[in-house]
Amino acid sequence: MLDEKSIIPLYYQLKEILKEKIKDGSWKEGEMVPSERELMEMYSISRATARKALDDLMIEGLIDRKQGIGTFVTAKKVLQDLTGEIAFARQIGEQGLHPSVNVIEAGIEKEVPNRIFNLFNLNSSESFFKICAVASANDDPLILGTSYLPLKFAPNIEKNNFEKTVFFEYLENDHHIHFTHSILEIEPVILDDFHAQYLKSTPGKPALSVERLYFVEKKLVLVEKRVVLGERTKYIFTLNHGSDKDKDYSFQVKIDKDYGGTEG
């Protein structure tokens, strides 16, 4: 029950209780959740408190209202392990989902943003392959990403159709590029009109901006910038500490349909 003497607001207490019911599977995907009136009776709270808790869960992407029908638990968020498999298609496939890519723009560029160009520390005559694409799971857009790759690392890459060919598999198989490590920068952002259009979402919704630098030993080979829908995806990390920091624990993180529920 809710603790009226706590400094924690009642709506937040209620939201956390409802959130746990989703996370532990008490409320299944697609199941209708109690209405505001039902929550008022169950927890002896005001309508405003019940509404605020449900509104916050909806903002987090855990529930969705259907006008005139009710409020339902949304589909599980798609999981991406940033310390494991780097190919989106393979990670999505391991979760029993169908991956797809819609290429918006792809080709050779002589000019790229100065900051991106300076990261590679190349001479001014270098050309880049740039690809901008939407990555989806079961036809549900999740990511709008733009990648920059110096053309010298993968000559003739522009001749490939990356709606049919997995980008990272192509780099591995055709050009023997095996990334050794990467550096990530992640920050919360709000969807603008451009990203909302291609991600079939609403401007102003929460999202993540992810910039990832891919290296082969000490050489930077690829820069990838993504905008990821926060309401449909989540990231996990496997971090090693202390004396075990060099051990590989990736086997402990199994990507499957049951991992992590719908936690935000």
PDB file of N, CA and C in Angstrom, residues 12 25 63 66 79 90 95 144-145 158 173 181 225 238 250 259:
ATOM      1  N   TYR A  12       4.165   9.038  -7.200  1.00  0.00           N
ATOM      2  CA  TYR A  12       5.418   8.347  -7.528  1.00  0.00           C
ATOM      3  C   TYR A  12       5.446   6.962  -6.890  1.00  0.00           C
ATOM      4  N   GLY A  25       6.288  -9.201 -14.650  1.00  0.00           N
ATOM      5  CA  GLY A  25       5.413 -10.027 -15.473  1.00  0.00           C
ATOM      6  C   GLY A  25       4.015 -10.221 -14.927  1.00  0.00           C
ATOM      7  N   ILE A  63       3.119   1.946 -20.886  1.00  0.00           N
ATOM      8  CA  ILE A  63       1.708   1.721 -21.159  1.00  0.00           C
ATOM      9  C   ILE A  63       1.271   2.646 -22.285  1.00  0.00           C
ATOM     10  N   LYS A  66      -5.631   3.705 -25.410  1.00  0.00           N
ATOM     11  CA  LYS A  66      -6.406   3.593 -26.635  1.00  0.00           C
ATOM     12  C   LYS A  66      -7.755   4.239 -26.389  1.00  0.00           C
ATOM     13  N   LEU A  79      16.135  -4.692 -26.738  1.00  0.00           N
ATOM     14  CA  LEU A  79      17.374  -4.621 -25.970  1.00  0.00           C
ATOM     15  C   LEU A  79      18.587  -4.571 -26.878  1.00  0.00           C
ATOM     16  N   ARG A  90      21.923  -8.653 -36.125  1.00  0.00           N
ATOM     17  CA  ARG A  90      22.164  -9.890 -35.398  1.00  0.00           C
ATOM     18  C   ARG A  90      21.595  -9.817 -33.991  1.00  0.00           C
ATOM     19  N   GLN A  95      16.751 -11.803 -30.538  1.00  0.00           N
ATOM     20  CA  GLN A  95      15.599 -11.579 -29.674  1.00  0.00           C
ATOM     21  C   GLN A  95      14.303 -12.083 -30.307  1.00  0.00           C
ATOM     22  N   LEU A 144      17.525   6.022 -35.965  1.00  0.00           N
ATOM     23  CA  LEU A 144      17.922   6.754 -37.166  1.00  0.00           C
ATOM     24  C   LEU A 144      19.406   7.065 -37.000  1.00  0.00           C
ATOM     25  N   GLY A 145      20.227   6.442 -37.840  1.00  0.00           N
ATOM     26  CA  GLY A 145      21.663   6.569 -37.677  1.00  0.00           C
ATOM     27  C   GLY A 145      22.369   7.067 -38.927  1.00  0.00           C
ATOM     28  N   GLU A 158      30.183   1.897 -51.874  1.00  0.00           N
ATOM     29  CA  GLU A 158      28.955   2.571 -52.316  1.00  0.00           C
ATOM     30  C   GLU A 158      28.128   1.729 -53.277  1.00  0.00           C
ATOM     31  N   ASN A 173      33.582  -9.246 -43.693  1.00  0.00           N
ATOM     32  CA  ASN A 173      33.793 -10.292 -44.694  1.00  0.00           C
ATOM     33  C   ASN A 173      34.513  -9.815 -45.943  1.00  0.00           C
ATOM     34  N   HIS A 181      37.775  -2.180 -30.477  1.00  0.00           N
ATOM     35  CA  HIS A 181      37.101  -1.496 -29.384  1.00  0.00           C
ATOM     36  C   HIS A 181      36.375  -0.271 -29.932  1.00  0.00           C
ATOM     37  N   LYS A 225      26.622   8.017 -35.661  1.00  0.00           N
ATOM     38  CA  LYS A 225      25.762   8.873 -34.841  1.00  0.00           C
ATOM     39  C   LYS A 225      24.339   8.343 -34.934  1.00  0.00           C
ATOM     40  N   THR A 238      27.869  -4.686 -19.861  1.00  0.00           N
ATOM     41  CA  THR A 238      28.515  -5.635 -18.963  1.00  0.00           C
ATOM     42  C   THR A 238      29.837  -5.012 -18.552  1.00  0.00           C
ATOM     43  N   SER A 250      30.492 -11.913 -20.828  1.00  0.00           N
ATOM     44  CA  SER A 250      29.401 -11.649 -21.766  1.00  0.00           C
ATOM     45  C   SER A 250      28.417 -12.807 -21.840  1.00  0.00           C
ATOM     46  N   TYR A 259      14.391 -11.237 -21.252  1.00  0.00           N
ATOM     47  CA  TYR A 259      15.355 -10.437 -20.517  1.00  0.00           C
ATOM     48  C   TYR A 259      14.826  -9.047 -20.204  1.00  0.00           C
TER      49      TYR A 259
END
